[in-house]
Short mmCIF file of C-alpha atoms in Angstrom, two decimals:
data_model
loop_
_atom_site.label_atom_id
_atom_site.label_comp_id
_atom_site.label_asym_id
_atom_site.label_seq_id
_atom_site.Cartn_x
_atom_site.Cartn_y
_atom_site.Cartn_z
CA UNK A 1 2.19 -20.13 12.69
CA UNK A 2 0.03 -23.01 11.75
CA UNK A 3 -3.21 -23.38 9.94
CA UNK A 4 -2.19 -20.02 7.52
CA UNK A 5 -3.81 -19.58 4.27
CA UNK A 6 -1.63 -20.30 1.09
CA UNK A 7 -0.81 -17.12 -0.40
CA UNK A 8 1.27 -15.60 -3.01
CA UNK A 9 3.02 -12.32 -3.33
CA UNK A 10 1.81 -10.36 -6.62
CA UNK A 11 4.52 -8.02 -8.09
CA UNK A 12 3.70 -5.92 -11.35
CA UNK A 13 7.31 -5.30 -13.14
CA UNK A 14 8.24 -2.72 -15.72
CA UNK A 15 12.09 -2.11 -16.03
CA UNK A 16 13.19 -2.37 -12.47
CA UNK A 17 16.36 -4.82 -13.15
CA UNK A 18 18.38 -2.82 -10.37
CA UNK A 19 15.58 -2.46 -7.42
CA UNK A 20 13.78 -6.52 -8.62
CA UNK A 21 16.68 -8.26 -6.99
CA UNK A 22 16.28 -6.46 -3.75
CA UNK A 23 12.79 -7.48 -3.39
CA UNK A 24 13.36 -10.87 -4.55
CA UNK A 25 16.37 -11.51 -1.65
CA UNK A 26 13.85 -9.65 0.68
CA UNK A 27 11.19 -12.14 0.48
CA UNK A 28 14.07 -15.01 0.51
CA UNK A 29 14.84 -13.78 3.90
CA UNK A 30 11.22 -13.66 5.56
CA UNK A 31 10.71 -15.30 8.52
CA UNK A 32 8.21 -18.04 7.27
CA UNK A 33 9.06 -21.49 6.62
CA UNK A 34 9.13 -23.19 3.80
CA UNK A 35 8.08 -21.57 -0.01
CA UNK A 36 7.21 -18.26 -0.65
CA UNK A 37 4.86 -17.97 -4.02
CA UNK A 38 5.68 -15.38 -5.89
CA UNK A 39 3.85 -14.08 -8.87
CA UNK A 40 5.55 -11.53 -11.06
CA UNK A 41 3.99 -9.22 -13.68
CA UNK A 42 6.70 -8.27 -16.15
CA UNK A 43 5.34 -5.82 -18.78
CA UNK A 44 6.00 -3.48 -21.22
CA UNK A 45 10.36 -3.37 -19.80
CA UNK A 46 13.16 -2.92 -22.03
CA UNK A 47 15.89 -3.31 -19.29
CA UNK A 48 16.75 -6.81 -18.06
CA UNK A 49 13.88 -7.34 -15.48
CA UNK A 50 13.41 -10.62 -16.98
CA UNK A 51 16.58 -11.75 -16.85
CA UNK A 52 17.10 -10.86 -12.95
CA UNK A 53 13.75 -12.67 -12.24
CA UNK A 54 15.35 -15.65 -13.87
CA UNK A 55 18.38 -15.73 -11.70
CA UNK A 56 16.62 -15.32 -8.51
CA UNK A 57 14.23 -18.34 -9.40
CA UNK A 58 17.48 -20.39 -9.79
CA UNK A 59 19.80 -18.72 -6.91
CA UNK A 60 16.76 -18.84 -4.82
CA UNK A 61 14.71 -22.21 -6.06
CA UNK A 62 14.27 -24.07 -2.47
CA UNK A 63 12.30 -20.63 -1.16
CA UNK A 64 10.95 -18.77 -3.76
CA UNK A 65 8.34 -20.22 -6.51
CA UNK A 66 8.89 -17.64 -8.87
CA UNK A 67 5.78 -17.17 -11.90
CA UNK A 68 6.52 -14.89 -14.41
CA UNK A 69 4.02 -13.49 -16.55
CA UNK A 70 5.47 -11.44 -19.66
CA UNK A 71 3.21 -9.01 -20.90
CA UNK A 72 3.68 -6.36 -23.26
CA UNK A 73 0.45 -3.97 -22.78
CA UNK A 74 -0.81 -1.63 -25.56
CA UNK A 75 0.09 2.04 -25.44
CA UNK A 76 -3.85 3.22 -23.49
CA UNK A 77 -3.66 -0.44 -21.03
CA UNK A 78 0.41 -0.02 -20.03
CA UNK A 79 -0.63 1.18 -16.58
CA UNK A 80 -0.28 0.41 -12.71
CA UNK A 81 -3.96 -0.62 -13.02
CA UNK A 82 -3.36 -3.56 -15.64
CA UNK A 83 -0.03 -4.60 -14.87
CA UNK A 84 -1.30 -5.16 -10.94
CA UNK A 85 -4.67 -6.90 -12.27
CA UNK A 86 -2.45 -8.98 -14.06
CA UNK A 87 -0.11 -9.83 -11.28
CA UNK A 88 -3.13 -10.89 -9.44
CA UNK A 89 -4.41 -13.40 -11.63
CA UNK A 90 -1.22 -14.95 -12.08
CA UNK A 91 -0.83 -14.81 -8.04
CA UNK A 92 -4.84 -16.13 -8.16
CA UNK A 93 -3.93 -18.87 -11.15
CA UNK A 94 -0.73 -20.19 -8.85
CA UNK A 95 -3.05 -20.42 -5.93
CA UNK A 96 -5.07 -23.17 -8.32
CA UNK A 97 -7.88 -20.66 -8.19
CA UNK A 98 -8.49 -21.31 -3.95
CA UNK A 99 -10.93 -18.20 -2.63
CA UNK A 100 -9.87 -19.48 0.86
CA UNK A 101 -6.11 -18.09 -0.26
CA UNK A 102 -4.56 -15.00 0.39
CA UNK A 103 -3.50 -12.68 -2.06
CA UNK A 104 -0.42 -10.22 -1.41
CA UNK A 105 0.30 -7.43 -3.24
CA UNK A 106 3.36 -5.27 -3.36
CA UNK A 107 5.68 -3.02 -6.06
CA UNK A 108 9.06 -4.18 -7.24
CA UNK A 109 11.03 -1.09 -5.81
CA UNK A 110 10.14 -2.32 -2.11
CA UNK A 111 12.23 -4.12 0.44
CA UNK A 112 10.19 -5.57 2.86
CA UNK A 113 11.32 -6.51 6.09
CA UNK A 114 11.79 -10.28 7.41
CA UNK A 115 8.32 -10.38 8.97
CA UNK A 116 6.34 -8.45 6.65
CA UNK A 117 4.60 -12.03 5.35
CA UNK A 118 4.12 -13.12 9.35
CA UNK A 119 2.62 -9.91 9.98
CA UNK A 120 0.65 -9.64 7.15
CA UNK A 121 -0.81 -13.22 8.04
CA UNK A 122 -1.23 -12.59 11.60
CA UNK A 123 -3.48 -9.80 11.23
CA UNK A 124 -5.82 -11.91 8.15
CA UNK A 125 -5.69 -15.05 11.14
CA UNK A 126 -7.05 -12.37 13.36
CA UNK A 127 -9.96 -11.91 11.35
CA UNK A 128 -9.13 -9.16 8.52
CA UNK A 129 -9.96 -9.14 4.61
CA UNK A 130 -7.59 -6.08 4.12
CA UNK A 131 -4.16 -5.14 5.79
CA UNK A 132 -2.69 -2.31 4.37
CA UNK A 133 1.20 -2.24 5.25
CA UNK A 134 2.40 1.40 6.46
CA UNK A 135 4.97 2.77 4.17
CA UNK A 136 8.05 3.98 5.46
CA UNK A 137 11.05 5.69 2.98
CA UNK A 138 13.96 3.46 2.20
CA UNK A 139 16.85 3.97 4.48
CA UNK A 140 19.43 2.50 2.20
CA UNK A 141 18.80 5.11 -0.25
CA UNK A 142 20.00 8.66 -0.06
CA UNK A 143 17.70 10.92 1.52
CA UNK A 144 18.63 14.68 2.72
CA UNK A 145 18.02 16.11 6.06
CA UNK A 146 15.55 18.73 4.73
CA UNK A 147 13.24 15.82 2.59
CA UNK A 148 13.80 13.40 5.98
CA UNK A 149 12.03 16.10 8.34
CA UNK A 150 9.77 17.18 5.67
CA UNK A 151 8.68 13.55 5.73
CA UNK A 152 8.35 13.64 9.36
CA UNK A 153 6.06 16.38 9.51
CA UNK A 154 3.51 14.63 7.31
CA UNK A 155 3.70 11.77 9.20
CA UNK A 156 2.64 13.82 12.31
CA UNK A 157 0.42 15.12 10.76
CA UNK A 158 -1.54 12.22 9.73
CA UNK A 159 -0.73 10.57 13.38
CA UNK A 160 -2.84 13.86 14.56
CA UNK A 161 -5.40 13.07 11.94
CA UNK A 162 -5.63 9.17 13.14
CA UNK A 163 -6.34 10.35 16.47
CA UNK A 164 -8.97 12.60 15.65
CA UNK A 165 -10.72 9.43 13.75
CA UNK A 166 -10.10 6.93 16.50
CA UNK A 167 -11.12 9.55 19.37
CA UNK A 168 -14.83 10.52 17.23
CA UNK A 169 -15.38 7.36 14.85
CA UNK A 170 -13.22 4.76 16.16
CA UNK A 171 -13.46 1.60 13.97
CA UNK A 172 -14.34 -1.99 16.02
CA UNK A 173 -12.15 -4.06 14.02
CA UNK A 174 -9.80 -1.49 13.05
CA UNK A 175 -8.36 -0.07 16.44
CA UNK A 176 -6.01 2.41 17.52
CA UNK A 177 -2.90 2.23 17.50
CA UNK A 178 -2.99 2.10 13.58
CA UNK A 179 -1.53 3.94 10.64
CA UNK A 180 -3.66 4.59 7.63
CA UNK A 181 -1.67 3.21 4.66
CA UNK A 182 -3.62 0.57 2.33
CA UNK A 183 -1.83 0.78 -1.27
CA UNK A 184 -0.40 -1.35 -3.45
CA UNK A 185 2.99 -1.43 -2.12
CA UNK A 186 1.65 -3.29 0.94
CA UNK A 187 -1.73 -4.76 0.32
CA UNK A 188 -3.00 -8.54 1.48
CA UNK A 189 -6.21 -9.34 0.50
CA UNK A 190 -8.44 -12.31 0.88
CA UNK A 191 -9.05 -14.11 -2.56
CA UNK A 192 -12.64 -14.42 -1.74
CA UNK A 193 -12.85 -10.30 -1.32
CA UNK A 194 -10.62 -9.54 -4.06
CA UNK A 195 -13.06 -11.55 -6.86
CA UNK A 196 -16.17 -10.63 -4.66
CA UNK A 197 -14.88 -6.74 -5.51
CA UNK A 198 -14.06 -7.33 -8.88
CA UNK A 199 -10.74 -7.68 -8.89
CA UNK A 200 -8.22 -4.85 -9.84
CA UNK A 201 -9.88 -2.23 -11.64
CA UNK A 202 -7.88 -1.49 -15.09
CA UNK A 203 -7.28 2.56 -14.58
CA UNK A 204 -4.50 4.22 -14.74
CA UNK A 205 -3.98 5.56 -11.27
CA UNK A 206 -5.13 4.70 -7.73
CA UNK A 207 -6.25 1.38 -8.99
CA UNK A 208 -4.93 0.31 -5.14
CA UNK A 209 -7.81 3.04 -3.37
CA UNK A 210 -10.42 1.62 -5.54
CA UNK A 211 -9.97 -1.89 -5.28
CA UNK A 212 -9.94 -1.26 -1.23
CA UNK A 213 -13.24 0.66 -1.72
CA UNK A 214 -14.98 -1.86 -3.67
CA UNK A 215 -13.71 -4.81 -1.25
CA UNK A 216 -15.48 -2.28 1.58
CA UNK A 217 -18.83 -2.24 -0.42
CA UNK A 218 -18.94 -5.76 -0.36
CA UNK A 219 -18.65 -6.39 3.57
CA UNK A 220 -14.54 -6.75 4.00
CA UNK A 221 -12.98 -5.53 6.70
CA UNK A 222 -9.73 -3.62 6.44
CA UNK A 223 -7.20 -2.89 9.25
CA UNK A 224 -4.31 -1.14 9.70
CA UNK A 225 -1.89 -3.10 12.18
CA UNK A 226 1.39 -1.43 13.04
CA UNK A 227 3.29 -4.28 13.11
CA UNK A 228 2.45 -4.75 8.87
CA UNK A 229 4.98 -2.25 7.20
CA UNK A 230 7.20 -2.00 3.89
CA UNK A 231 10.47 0.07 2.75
CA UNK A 232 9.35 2.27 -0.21
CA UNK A 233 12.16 3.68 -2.88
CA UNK A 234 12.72 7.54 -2.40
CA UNK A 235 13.40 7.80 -5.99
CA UNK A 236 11.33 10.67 -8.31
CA UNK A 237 11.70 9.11 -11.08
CA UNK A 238 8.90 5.97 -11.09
CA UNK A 239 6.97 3.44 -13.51
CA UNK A 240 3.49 4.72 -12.84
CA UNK A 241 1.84 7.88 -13.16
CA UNK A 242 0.65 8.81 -9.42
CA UNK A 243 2.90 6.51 -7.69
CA UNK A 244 5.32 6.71 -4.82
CA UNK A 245 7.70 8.55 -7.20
CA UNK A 246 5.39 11.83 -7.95
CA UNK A 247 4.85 11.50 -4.16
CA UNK A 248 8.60 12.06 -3.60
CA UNK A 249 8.96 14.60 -6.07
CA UNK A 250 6.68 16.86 -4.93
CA UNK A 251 8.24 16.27 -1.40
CA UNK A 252 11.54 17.17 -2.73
CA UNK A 253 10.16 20.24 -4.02
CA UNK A 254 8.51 21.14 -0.90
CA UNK A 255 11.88 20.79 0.88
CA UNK A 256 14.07 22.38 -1.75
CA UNK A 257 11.34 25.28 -2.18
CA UNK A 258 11.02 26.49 1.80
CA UNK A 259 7.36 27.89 1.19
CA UNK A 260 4.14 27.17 3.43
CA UNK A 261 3.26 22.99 3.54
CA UNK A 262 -0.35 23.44 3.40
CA UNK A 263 -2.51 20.84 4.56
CA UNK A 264 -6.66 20.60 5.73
CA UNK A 265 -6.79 22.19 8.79
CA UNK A 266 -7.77 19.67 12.00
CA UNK A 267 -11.35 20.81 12.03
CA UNK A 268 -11.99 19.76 9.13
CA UNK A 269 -10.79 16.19 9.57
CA UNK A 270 -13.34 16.21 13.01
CA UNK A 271 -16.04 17.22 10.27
CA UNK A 272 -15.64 14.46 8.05
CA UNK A 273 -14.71 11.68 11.13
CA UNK A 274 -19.02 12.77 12.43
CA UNK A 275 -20.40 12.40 9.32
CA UNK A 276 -18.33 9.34 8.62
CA UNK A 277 -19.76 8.02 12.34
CA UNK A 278 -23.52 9.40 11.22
CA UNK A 279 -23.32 7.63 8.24
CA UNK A 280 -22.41 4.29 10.54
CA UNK A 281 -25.86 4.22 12.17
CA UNK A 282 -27.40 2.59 8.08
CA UNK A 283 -25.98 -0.63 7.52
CA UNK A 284 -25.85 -0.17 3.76
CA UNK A 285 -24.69 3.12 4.15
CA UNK A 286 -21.34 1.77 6.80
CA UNK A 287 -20.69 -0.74 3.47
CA UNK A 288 -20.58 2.20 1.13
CA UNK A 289 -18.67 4.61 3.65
CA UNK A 290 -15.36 4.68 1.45
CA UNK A 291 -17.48 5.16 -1.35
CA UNK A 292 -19.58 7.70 -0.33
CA UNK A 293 -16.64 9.66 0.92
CA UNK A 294 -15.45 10.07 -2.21
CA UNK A 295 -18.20 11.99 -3.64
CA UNK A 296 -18.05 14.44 -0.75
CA UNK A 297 -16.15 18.00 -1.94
CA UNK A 298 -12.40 18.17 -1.54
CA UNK A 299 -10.93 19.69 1.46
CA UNK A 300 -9.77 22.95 1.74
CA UNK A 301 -5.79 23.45 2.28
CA UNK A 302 -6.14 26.09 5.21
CA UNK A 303 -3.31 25.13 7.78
CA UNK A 304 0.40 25.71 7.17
CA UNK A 305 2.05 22.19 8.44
CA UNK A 306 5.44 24.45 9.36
CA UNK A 307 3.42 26.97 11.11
CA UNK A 308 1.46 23.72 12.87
CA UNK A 309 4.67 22.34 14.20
CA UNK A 310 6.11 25.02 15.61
CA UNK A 311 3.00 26.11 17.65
CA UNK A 312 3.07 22.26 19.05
CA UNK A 313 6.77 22.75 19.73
CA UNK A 314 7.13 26.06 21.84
CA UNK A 315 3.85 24.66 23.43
CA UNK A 316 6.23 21.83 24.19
CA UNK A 317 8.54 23.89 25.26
#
């Protein structure tokens, strides 16, 4: 690929000396030529995070240009939302600053796979501001049959929900197929949209979400390739409150518990994709659609996800 941005990979870091080194040798083995910029956020860890940073930087020195910024946060700031900000701006400071550059973040209990960086860049040379990076669950970590198929039904279920967006709003520079994934864990961002929005917002939790909203309310456009996709850690025990680690917790409960998986029924999802394509027609209005859509009430959780599947099945049958 010629004529890519630079770009650096921005990695908040707190106590992760056992899952570090498997992102580190993940990003050593991308398919890109030549140095991979890598800016790490180490804060508030008592474990030897530092120390494993320090060996990859040496075992790794002709691919990886490893930044490490050592923070130790205050008890109300140690959260995703200012460890990430602060991964950025050492990812923006190694970047000398460029807005023409390409920000990339991601968590340090990921292993990406060897063209998540071509991807990533292929869709931004394509014309994006955003790619969010579809999350998929670790497969070289434990996971039981029950928690595997549990995770498969959700992801049906939001493949069902895609389609009903794509079939009554469908997005011009956004297009089906897509997934609908844009956190932290896979997020590449222009440097230009990420200061135009403000940067990282310092909250606690879904600091990702609003950053991609306030990039939206300032013109960028955010798509959802296929191709762009990360391993996640199935652990339930995380770093930050609301992260992947609640997520899998309350899927392991789900699995272990055998109730009703209850989810916003499909009609409700055709609702919100009309008003979302109403609220298209007013220019301002299409800027502020993410943030709009927050303000609108929460969804009601009226469909069993079980019950769902197995009506689509002995249809299928």
């Amino acid at each position: 690929m010629t004529g890519e941005p630079a770009f650096c990979v921005c990695v908040p870091v707190r106590n992760e000396e056992r899952r570090l080194p498997v992102l580190l040798a993940a990003l050593a083995a991308q398919d890109l030529p030549g140095r991979i910029s890598v800016a790490l956020c180490i804060n508030n860890s008592t474990d030897s995070s530092l120390p494993q940073a320090q060996a990859a930087a040496d075992r790794w020195k002709d691919r990886l240009d490893i930044v490490v910024d050592l923070q130790t946060f205050p008890e109300h700031r140690a959260h995703a939302g200012a460890a990430r900000r602060a991964a950025m701006s050492v990812g923006l400071k190694h970047l000398g600053d460029r807005s023409d550059g390409l920000l990339i973040s991601t968590d340090a209990d990921t292993r990406p796979p060897s063209n998540w960086l071509s991807a990533n860049l292929a869709a931004i040379a394509d014309g994006a501001d955003l790619v969010g990076g579809r999350l998929v669950l670790d497969d070289a970590e434990p996971i039981s049959a029950d928690v595997a198929a549990l995770r498969r039904l959700w992801d049906a279920y939001w493949r069902e929900v895609r389609a009903i967006e794509d079939e009554i709003d469908p997005s011009p520079h956004d297009p089906a197929p897509r997934h609908g994934d844009h956190t932290g864990a896979s997020l590449a961002i222009r440097a230009a949209a990420y200061l135009s929005a403000g940067g990282v917002p310092e909250q606690p939790t879904g600091e990702d979400r609003a950053l991609v909203i306030a990039a939206q309310a300032q013109g960028a456009r955010l798509v959802h390739p296929l191709a762009v996709w990360t391993r996640v850690s199935a652990r339930t025990t995380g770093r930050a409150a609301g992260g992947m680690a609640e997520a899998m917790t309350r899927l392991f409960d789900q699995a272990r518990n055998g109730g009703p998986i209850m989810a916003p029924d499909f009609s409700h999802w055709r609702q919100r994709a009309r008003w979302r394509r109403d609220q298209r027609h007013d220019a301002a209005s299409a800027r502020r659609l993410s943030a709009l859509e927050t303000q609108l009430p929460a969804m009601p959780l009226d469909m069993d996800l079980r019950g769902w599947a197995n009506d689509v099945a002995r249809a299928a049958a």
